[in-house]
């Protein structure tokens, strides 16, 4: 357990940050638990176009994070904050140490205690949590039963929330359904983590796009008849996630058939979680799921019913699936909840979650 820090007295005003591979966002928590005055910059990590080698990326990302937070805390929006919450795109051990953050600084980097580092630099208590853990906390009050939050964007992330805690082990393992290997073939689709055939390589926004382009190349006649052809300039590689989501929403058979193929292993993952530990609520967030909307949930429901969920009828099976909020503020709002909860329970914040 890392050093605990006593929160400043007086009315609570919390600043929260969401550090992802693409962007760093910083905002302040409102009196009603929402987020406002959000600033966004491109993360200076390995995901940045034209980024230099991964070796120095860790220092660059952490420097940028501290710099941007210092600036925000000096501004009228951040001035007077009593604590900072950071949602972090990587697993955190119980002692607060980050041992890997592939989307931020690649695989080759020393373990680092981000919370201690920031707290020393900012002179404030800092609470750090994994980003999907933070996002799950957004739903802690409104979801009365245990649930699994699954994000479907460029990759796939997941966390199970049960009885006031997110289920991971002391090293931060768990909630990584996106790296569950579903295809053992040697030429299976590559995952961002460097592995192959992972669920995140097949059923993420990126994976679904890859499948749609491959299907279009394999069956040019069907592609030509689909709603995808014109916006793609009649080229398979011209298909985009936006056009794909639009075509699925409009009921285009080719796009829908392709998406079903990618949702099958995702349904299998849900089925496995349900049968293993009895979680009956699955909330989907993330750019691609939100873009497809309710149709995403109904198509996934079809696949889940085909799998069958032991002990449930088809209506109960479909009722397990729902979309989360449509905004992109899950991690920031969830960090606000975590800070609020820490302050309520004790005047001491512990920066290891
Ligand atoms: Zn992977």
Coordinates of C-alpha atoms and ligand atoms in Angstrom, one line a residue:
X1 CA 0.0 0.0 0.0
X2 CA 1.4 3.4 -0.9
X3 CA 1.5 6.4 1.3
X4 CA -1.9 7.7 2.1
X5 CA -2.5 11.4 1.9
X6 CA -4.9 13.5 4.0
X7 CA -7.3 15.5 1.8
X8 CA -7.5 19.2 2.2
X9 CA -10.3 20.6 4.5
X10 CA -13.1 22.7 3.2
X11 CA -15.7 22.1 0.4
X12 CA -14.6 19.4 -1.9
X13 CA -13.8 20.3 -5.5
X14 CA -12.3 17.6 -7.6
X15 CA -10.3 17.7 -10.8
X16 CA -10.3 14.5 -12.9
X17 CA -8.2 13.4 -15.8
X18 CA -8.6 10.6 -18.3
X19 CA -5.3 9.5 -19.8
X20 CA -5.8 7.3 -22.9
X21 CA -3.6 6.3 -25.8
X22 CA -5.2 8.9 -28.1
X23 CA -6.1 11.8 -25.8
X24 CA -5.7 13.2 -22.4
X25 CA -8.8 14.9 -21.0
X26 CA -9.0 17.0 -17.9
X27 CA -12.1 18.4 -16.3
X28 CA -13.8 19.3 -13.0
X29 CA -16.6 17.5 -11.2
X30 CA -19.8 19.4 -10.8
X31 CA -21.9 19.6 -7.7
X32 CA -24.3 17.0 -9.3
X33 CA -21.5 14.5 -10.1
X34 CA -21.2 15.4 -13.8
X35 CA -18.2 16.8 -15.5
X36 CA -17.5 20.3 -16.9
X37 CA -14.8 22.5 -18.4
X38 CA -13.2 19.6 -20.1
X39 CA -9.9 20.2 -21.9
X40 CA -8.5 17.7 -24.4
X41 CA -5.0 17.3 -25.8
X42 CA -3.4 14.6 -27.9
X43 CA -1.5 12.2 -25.7
X44 CA 2.3 12.4 -26.4
X45 CA 2.7 8.7 -26.4
X46 CA 3.4 5.9 -28.9
X47 CA -0.1 6.4 -30.4
X48 CA 0.7 9.9 -31.6
X49 CA 1.2 10.1 -35.4
X50 CA 4.9 10.4 -36.1
X51 CA 5.8 9.3 -32.5
X52 CA 9.4 8.6 -31.7
X53 CA 10.5 5.2 -30.5
X54 CA 8.8 3.7 -27.4
X55 CA 12.0 4.0 -25.2
X56 CA 11.4 7.6 -24.0
X57 CA 7.6 7.6 -24.3
X58 CA 6.9 6.9 -20.6
X59 CA 8.8 10.0 -19.5
X60 CA 7.1 12.1 -22.2
X61 CA 3.6 10.9 -21.3
X62 CA 4.1 11.4 -17.5
X63 CA 5.7 14.8 -18.1
X64 CA 2.8 15.9 -20.3
X65 CA 0.3 14.6 -17.8
X66 CA 1.9 16.5 -14.9
X67 CA 2.3 19.7 -17.0
X68 CA -1.3 19.7 -18.2
X69 CA -2.7 19.0 -14.7
X70 CA -0.5 21.8 -13.2
X71 CA -1.8 24.2 -15.8
X72 CA -5.4 23.2 -15.2
X73 CA -5.0 23.5 -11.4
X74 CA -3.7 27.0 -11.9
X75 CA -6.6 28.0 -14.1
X76 CA -10.0 29.3 -12.7
X77 CA -11.6 25.9 -13.5
X78 CA -9.1 24.0 -11.4
X79 CA -8.0 26.4 -8.8
X80 CA -8.7 25.3 -5.2
X81 CA -9.1 21.6 -6.0
X82 CA -8.8 19.4 -2.9
X83 CA -7.9 16.2 -4.8
X84 CA -7.2 14.8 -8.3
X85 CA -8.5 11.6 -9.8
X86 CA -6.7 10.0 -12.7
X87 CA -8.3 7.3 -14.9
X88 CA -5.4 5.4 -16.5
X89 CA -5.3 3.2 -19.7
X90 CA -3.5 0.2 -18.2
X91 CA -3.7 -2.3 -15.4
X92 CA -2.8 -1.1 -11.9
X93 CA -1.5 -3.4 -9.1
X94 CA -3.1 -3.0 -5.7
X95 CA 0.1 -1.2 -4.5
X96 CA -0.6 1.5 -7.2
X97 CA 2.3 0.4 -9.4
X98 CA 1.8 0.5 -13.2
X99 CA 3.8 -2.3 -14.8
X100 CA 2.6 -2.0 -18.3
X101 CA 0.7 0.5 -20.5
X102 CA 1.1 -0.7 -24.0
X103 CA -1.2 1.9 -25.6
X104 CA 0.6 4.8 -23.9
X105 CA 4.3 3.9 -23.9
X106 CA 4.7 0.4 -25.3
X107 CA 5.8 -2.7 -23.6
X108 CA 9.3 -1.7 -22.8
X109 CA 9.2 0.6 -19.7
X110 CA 10.1 0.5 -16.0
X111 CA 7.3 0.0 -13.4
X112 CA 6.1 3.3 -12.1
X113 CA 3.9 4.6 -9.3
X114 CA 2.0 7.2 -11.2
X115 CA -0.1 8.3 -8.1
X116 CA 3.0 9.0 -5.9
X117 CA 4.7 10.7 -8.8
X118 CA 1.8 13.0 -9.5
X119 CA 1.0 13.7 -5.9
X120 CA 4.6 14.8 -5.2
X121 CA 4.5 17.1 -8.2
X122 CA 1.0 18.6 -7.7
X123 CA 1.1 18.7 -3.9
X124 CA -2.4 17.2 -3.8
X125 CA -3.9 13.8 -3.0
X126 CA -4.1 11.8 -6.2
X127 CA -6.3 8.8 -6.7
X128 CA -5.5 6.6 -9.7
X129 CA -7.6 3.8 -11.2
X130 CA -7.7 1.8 -14.3
X131 CA -9.9 3.5 -16.9
X132 CA -12.5 0.7 -17.2
X133 CA -12.7 0.4 -13.4
X134 CA -13.3 4.2 -13.3
X135 CA -16.0 3.9 -16.0
X136 CA -17.7 1.1 -14.1
X137 CA -18.0 3.3 -11.0
X138 CA -20.2 5.7 -13.0
X139 CA -22.9 3.0 -12.9
X140 CA -22.3 1.9 -9.3
X141 CA -25.3 3.8 -8.0
X142 CA -27.8 3.2 -10.8
X143 CA -27.1 -0.5 -11.3
X144 CA -28.5 -2.3 -8.3
X145 CA -27.3 -5.8 -9.3
X146 CA -23.7 -6.9 -10.1
X147 CA -22.8 -6.0 -13.7
X148 CA -20.1 -6.2 -16.4
X149 CA -19.1 -3.1 -18.3
X150 CA -17.8 -3.8 -21.7
X151 CA -16.3 -1.1 -24.0
X152 CA -16.3 -1.7 -27.7
X153 CA -14.1 0.9 -29.4
X154 CA -10.7 0.5 -31.1
X155 CA -10.1 -2.4 -28.7
X156 CA -12.3 -4.2 -26.1
X157 CA -12.1 -3.7 -22.3
X158 CA -14.3 -5.1 -19.6
X159 CA -14.7 -5.0 -15.8
X160 CA -17.1 -6.9 -13.5
X161 CA -18.5 -4.7 -10.7
X162 CA -20.0 -6.6 -7.7
X163 CA -20.9 -5.6 -4.2
X164 CA -19.0 -2.3 -4.2
X165 CA -15.8 -3.5 -5.9
X166 CA -14.3 -4.2 -9.3
X167 CA -13.2 -7.8 -9.5
X168 CA -9.4 -7.9 -10.3
X169 CA -6.5 -9.5 -8.5
X170 CA -3.8 -7.7 -6.5
X171 CA -1.7 -7.4 -9.6
X172 CA -4.5 -5.9 -11.6
X173 CA -5.3 -9.0 -13.6
X174 CA -8.9 -9.4 -14.7
X175 CA -11.3 -7.5 -16.9
X176 CA -9.3 -8.1 -20.0
X177 CA -11.8 -10.0 -22.1
X178 CA -10.4 -8.2 -25.1
X179 CA -7.3 -10.4 -24.8
X180 CA -9.1 -13.7 -24.5
X181 CA -7.8 -15.8 -27.4
X182 CA -10.6 -17.1 -29.5
X183 CA -8.8 -18.0 -32.7
X184 CA -5.7 -20.3 -32.4
X185 CA -4.8 -20.2 -36.1
X186 CA -1.3 -18.9 -37.0
X187 CA -2.7 -16.2 -39.3
X188 CA -5.4 -15.1 -36.9
X189 CA -6.1 -11.3 -36.8
X190 CA -3.4 -9.3 -34.9
X191 CA -4.3 -7.7 -31.6
X192 CA -2.9 -4.3 -30.5
X193 CA -1.2 -6.1 -27.5
X194 CA 1.0 -8.0 -30.0
X195 CA -1.0 -11.2 -29.7
X196 CA -3.2 -12.9 -32.3
X197 CA -6.7 -14.1 -32.5
X198 CA -7.8 -12.2 -29.3
X199 CA -11.5 -11.1 -28.9
X200 CA -10.4 -7.5 -29.2
X201 CA -8.9 -8.2 -32.6
X202 CA -12.2 -9.6 -33.9
X203 CA -15.1 -7.9 -32.2
X204 CA -13.7 -4.4 -31.5
X205 CA -14.5 -1.5 -33.9
X206 CA -11.2 -2.1 -35.6
X207 CA -11.8 -5.9 -35.8
X208 CA -15.3 -5.5 -37.2
X209 CA -14.0 -3.0 -39.8
X210 CA -11.3 -5.5 -40.8
X211 CA -13.9 -8.2 -41.2
X212 CA -16.2 -6.0 -43.3
X213 CA -13.3 -5.1 -45.7
X214 CA -12.4 -8.8 -46.0
X215 CA -16.0 -9.7 -46.7
X216 CA -16.3 -7.0 -49.3
X217 CA -13.1 -8.2 -51.0
X218 CA -14.3 -11.8 -50.9
X219 CA -17.7 -11.2 -52.3
X220 CA -17.6 -8.1 -54.7
X221 CA -21.1 -8.7 -56.0
X222 CA -22.7 -8.7 -52.5
X223 CA -20.6 -5.6 -51.6
X224 CA -21.7 -3.8 -54.7
X225 CA -25.4 -4.3 -53.7
X226 CA -24.8 -3.1 -50.2
X227 CA -25.3 0.3 -48.7
X228 CA -21.6 0.3 -48.0
X229 CA -20.4 0.4 -51.6
X230 CA -21.2 4.0 -52.6
X231 CA -19.7 5.7 -49.5
X232 CA -16.6 3.5 -49.8
X233 CA -16.1 4.6 -53.4
X234 CA -16.8 0.9 -54.3
X235 CA -13.5 -0.1 -52.8
X236 CA -13.4 -2.5 -49.8
X237 CA -10.6 -0.5 -48.1
X238 CA -12.8 2.6 -48.4
X239 CA -15.3 1.2 -45.8
X240 CA -15.2 3.1 -42.5
X241 CA -16.6 2.4 -39.1
X242 CA -19.0 5.3 -39.4
X243 CA -20.4 4.0 -42.7
X244 CA -20.6 0.5 -41.3
X245 CA -22.5 1.6 -38.2
X246 CA -24.9 3.6 -40.4
X247 CA -25.5 0.7 -42.8
X248 CA -26.2 -1.6 -39.9
X249 CA -28.7 0.9 -38.3
X250 CA -30.4 1.1 -41.7
X251 CA -30.7 -2.7 -41.9
X252 CA -28.4 -3.3 -44.8
X253 CA -28.1 -7.1 -45.1
X254 CA -24.4 -7.3 -46.1
X255 CA -23.3 -5.0 -43.2
X256 CA -25.5 -6.8 -40.7
X257 CA -24.3 -10.2 -41.7
X258 CA -20.7 -9.1 -41.3
X259 CA -21.4 -7.6 -37.9
X260 CA -23.1 -10.8 -36.8
X261 CA -20.0 -12.8 -37.5
X262 CA -17.9 -10.5 -35.2
X263 CA -20.6 -10.5 -32.5
X264 CA -20.7 -14.3 -32.2
X265 CA -17.4 -14.5 -30.2
X266 CA -18.5 -11.6 -28.1
X267 CA -21.7 -13.4 -27.3
X268 CA -19.6 -16.4 -26.4
X269 CA -17.7 -14.2 -23.9
X270 CA -20.9 -13.0 -22.3
X271 CA -22.2 -16.5 -22.2
X272 CA -19.1 -17.7 -20.5
X273 CA -19.2 -14.9 -17.8
X274 CA -22.8 -15.6 -17.1
X275 CA -22.4 -19.4 -16.8
X276 CA -19.2 -19.0 -14.7
X277 CA -20.2 -16.4 -12.2
X278 CA -23.8 -15.6 -12.8
X279 CA -23.5 -11.9 -13.9
X280 CA -26.9 -11.0 -15.4
X281 CA -26.2 -7.4 -16.5
X282 CA -23.9 -6.3 -19.4
X283 CA -23.5 -2.6 -20.2
X284 CA -21.9 -1.7 -23.5
X285 CA -20.1 1.6 -24.1
X286 CA -17.4 2.7 -26.6
X287 CA -17.5 4.4 -29.9
X288 CA -18.6 1.6 -32.1
X289 CA -21.3 0.2 -29.9
X290 CA -22.8 3.6 -29.4
X291 CA -22.6 4.4 -33.1
X292 CA -24.6 1.2 -33.9
X293 CA -26.9 1.9 -31.0
X294 CA -29.8 -0.3 -30.0
X295 CA -29.3 -2.4 -33.0
X296 CA -25.9 -3.5 -31.5
X297 CA -27.7 -4.8 -28.5
X298 CA -30.4 -6.6 -30.4
X299 CA -28.0 -8.3 -32.8
X300 CA -25.8 -9.4 -29.9
X301 CA -28.9 -10.6 -28.2
X302 CA -29.7 -12.8 -31.3
X303 CA -26.3 -14.4 -31.1
X304 CA -26.5 -14.8 -27.3
X305 CA -29.9 -16.5 -27.7
X306 CA -28.3 -18.9 -30.2
X307 CA -25.7 -19.8 -27.7
X308 CA -28.4 -20.2 -25.0
X309 CA -27.8 -19.1 -21.4
X310 CA -28.2 -22.0 -19.1
X311 CA -31.3 -21.6 -16.9
X312 CA -32.6 -18.5 -18.8
X313 CA -35.3 -18.2 -21.5
X314 CA -34.7 -16.0 -24.5
X315 CA -36.4 -12.9 -23.1
X316 CA -34.3 -13.1 -19.9
X317 CA -31.2 -13.6 -22.0
X318 CA -31.9 -10.5 -24.1
X319 CA -32.7 -8.5 -21.0
X320 CA -29.2 -8.9 -19.8
X321 CA -27.8 -6.6 -22.5
X322 CA -28.0 -2.8 -22.5
X323 CA -26.2 0.3 -23.8
X324 CA -24.5 2.6 -21.4
X325 CA -24.7 6.4 -21.6
X326 CA -24.0 7.8 -25.0
X327 CA -21.4 10.4 -24.0
X328 CA -17.7 9.9 -23.7
X329 CA -17.4 11.0 -20.1
X330 CA -17.5 7.6 -18.3
X331 CA -14.0 7.6 -16.9
X332 CA -14.1 11.3 -15.8
X333 CA -17.5 10.9 -14.1
X334 CA -16.5 7.5 -12.6
X335 CA -13.3 9.0 -11.2
X336 CA -15.4 11.7 -9.6
X337 CA -17.6 9.0 -7.9
X338 CA -14.5 7.3 -6.7
X339 CA -13.1 10.5 -5.2
X340 CA -16.4 11.3 -3.6
X341 CA -16.7 7.9 -2.1
X342 CA -13.1 8.0 -0.7
X343 CA -13.8 11.4 0.9
X344 CA -17.1 10.1 2.4
X345 CA -15.6 7.0 3.9
X346 CA -12.5 8.5 5.4
X347 CA -10.5 11.8 5.3
X348 CA -7.7 9.8 3.8
X349 CA -7.3 9.0 0.2
X350 CA -5.4 6.0 -0.8
X351 CA -4.0 6.1 -4.3
X352 CA -4.1 2.4 -5.0
X353 CA -7.3 1.1 -6.6
Ligands
LIG1 ZN1 -4.6 -8.8 -27.2

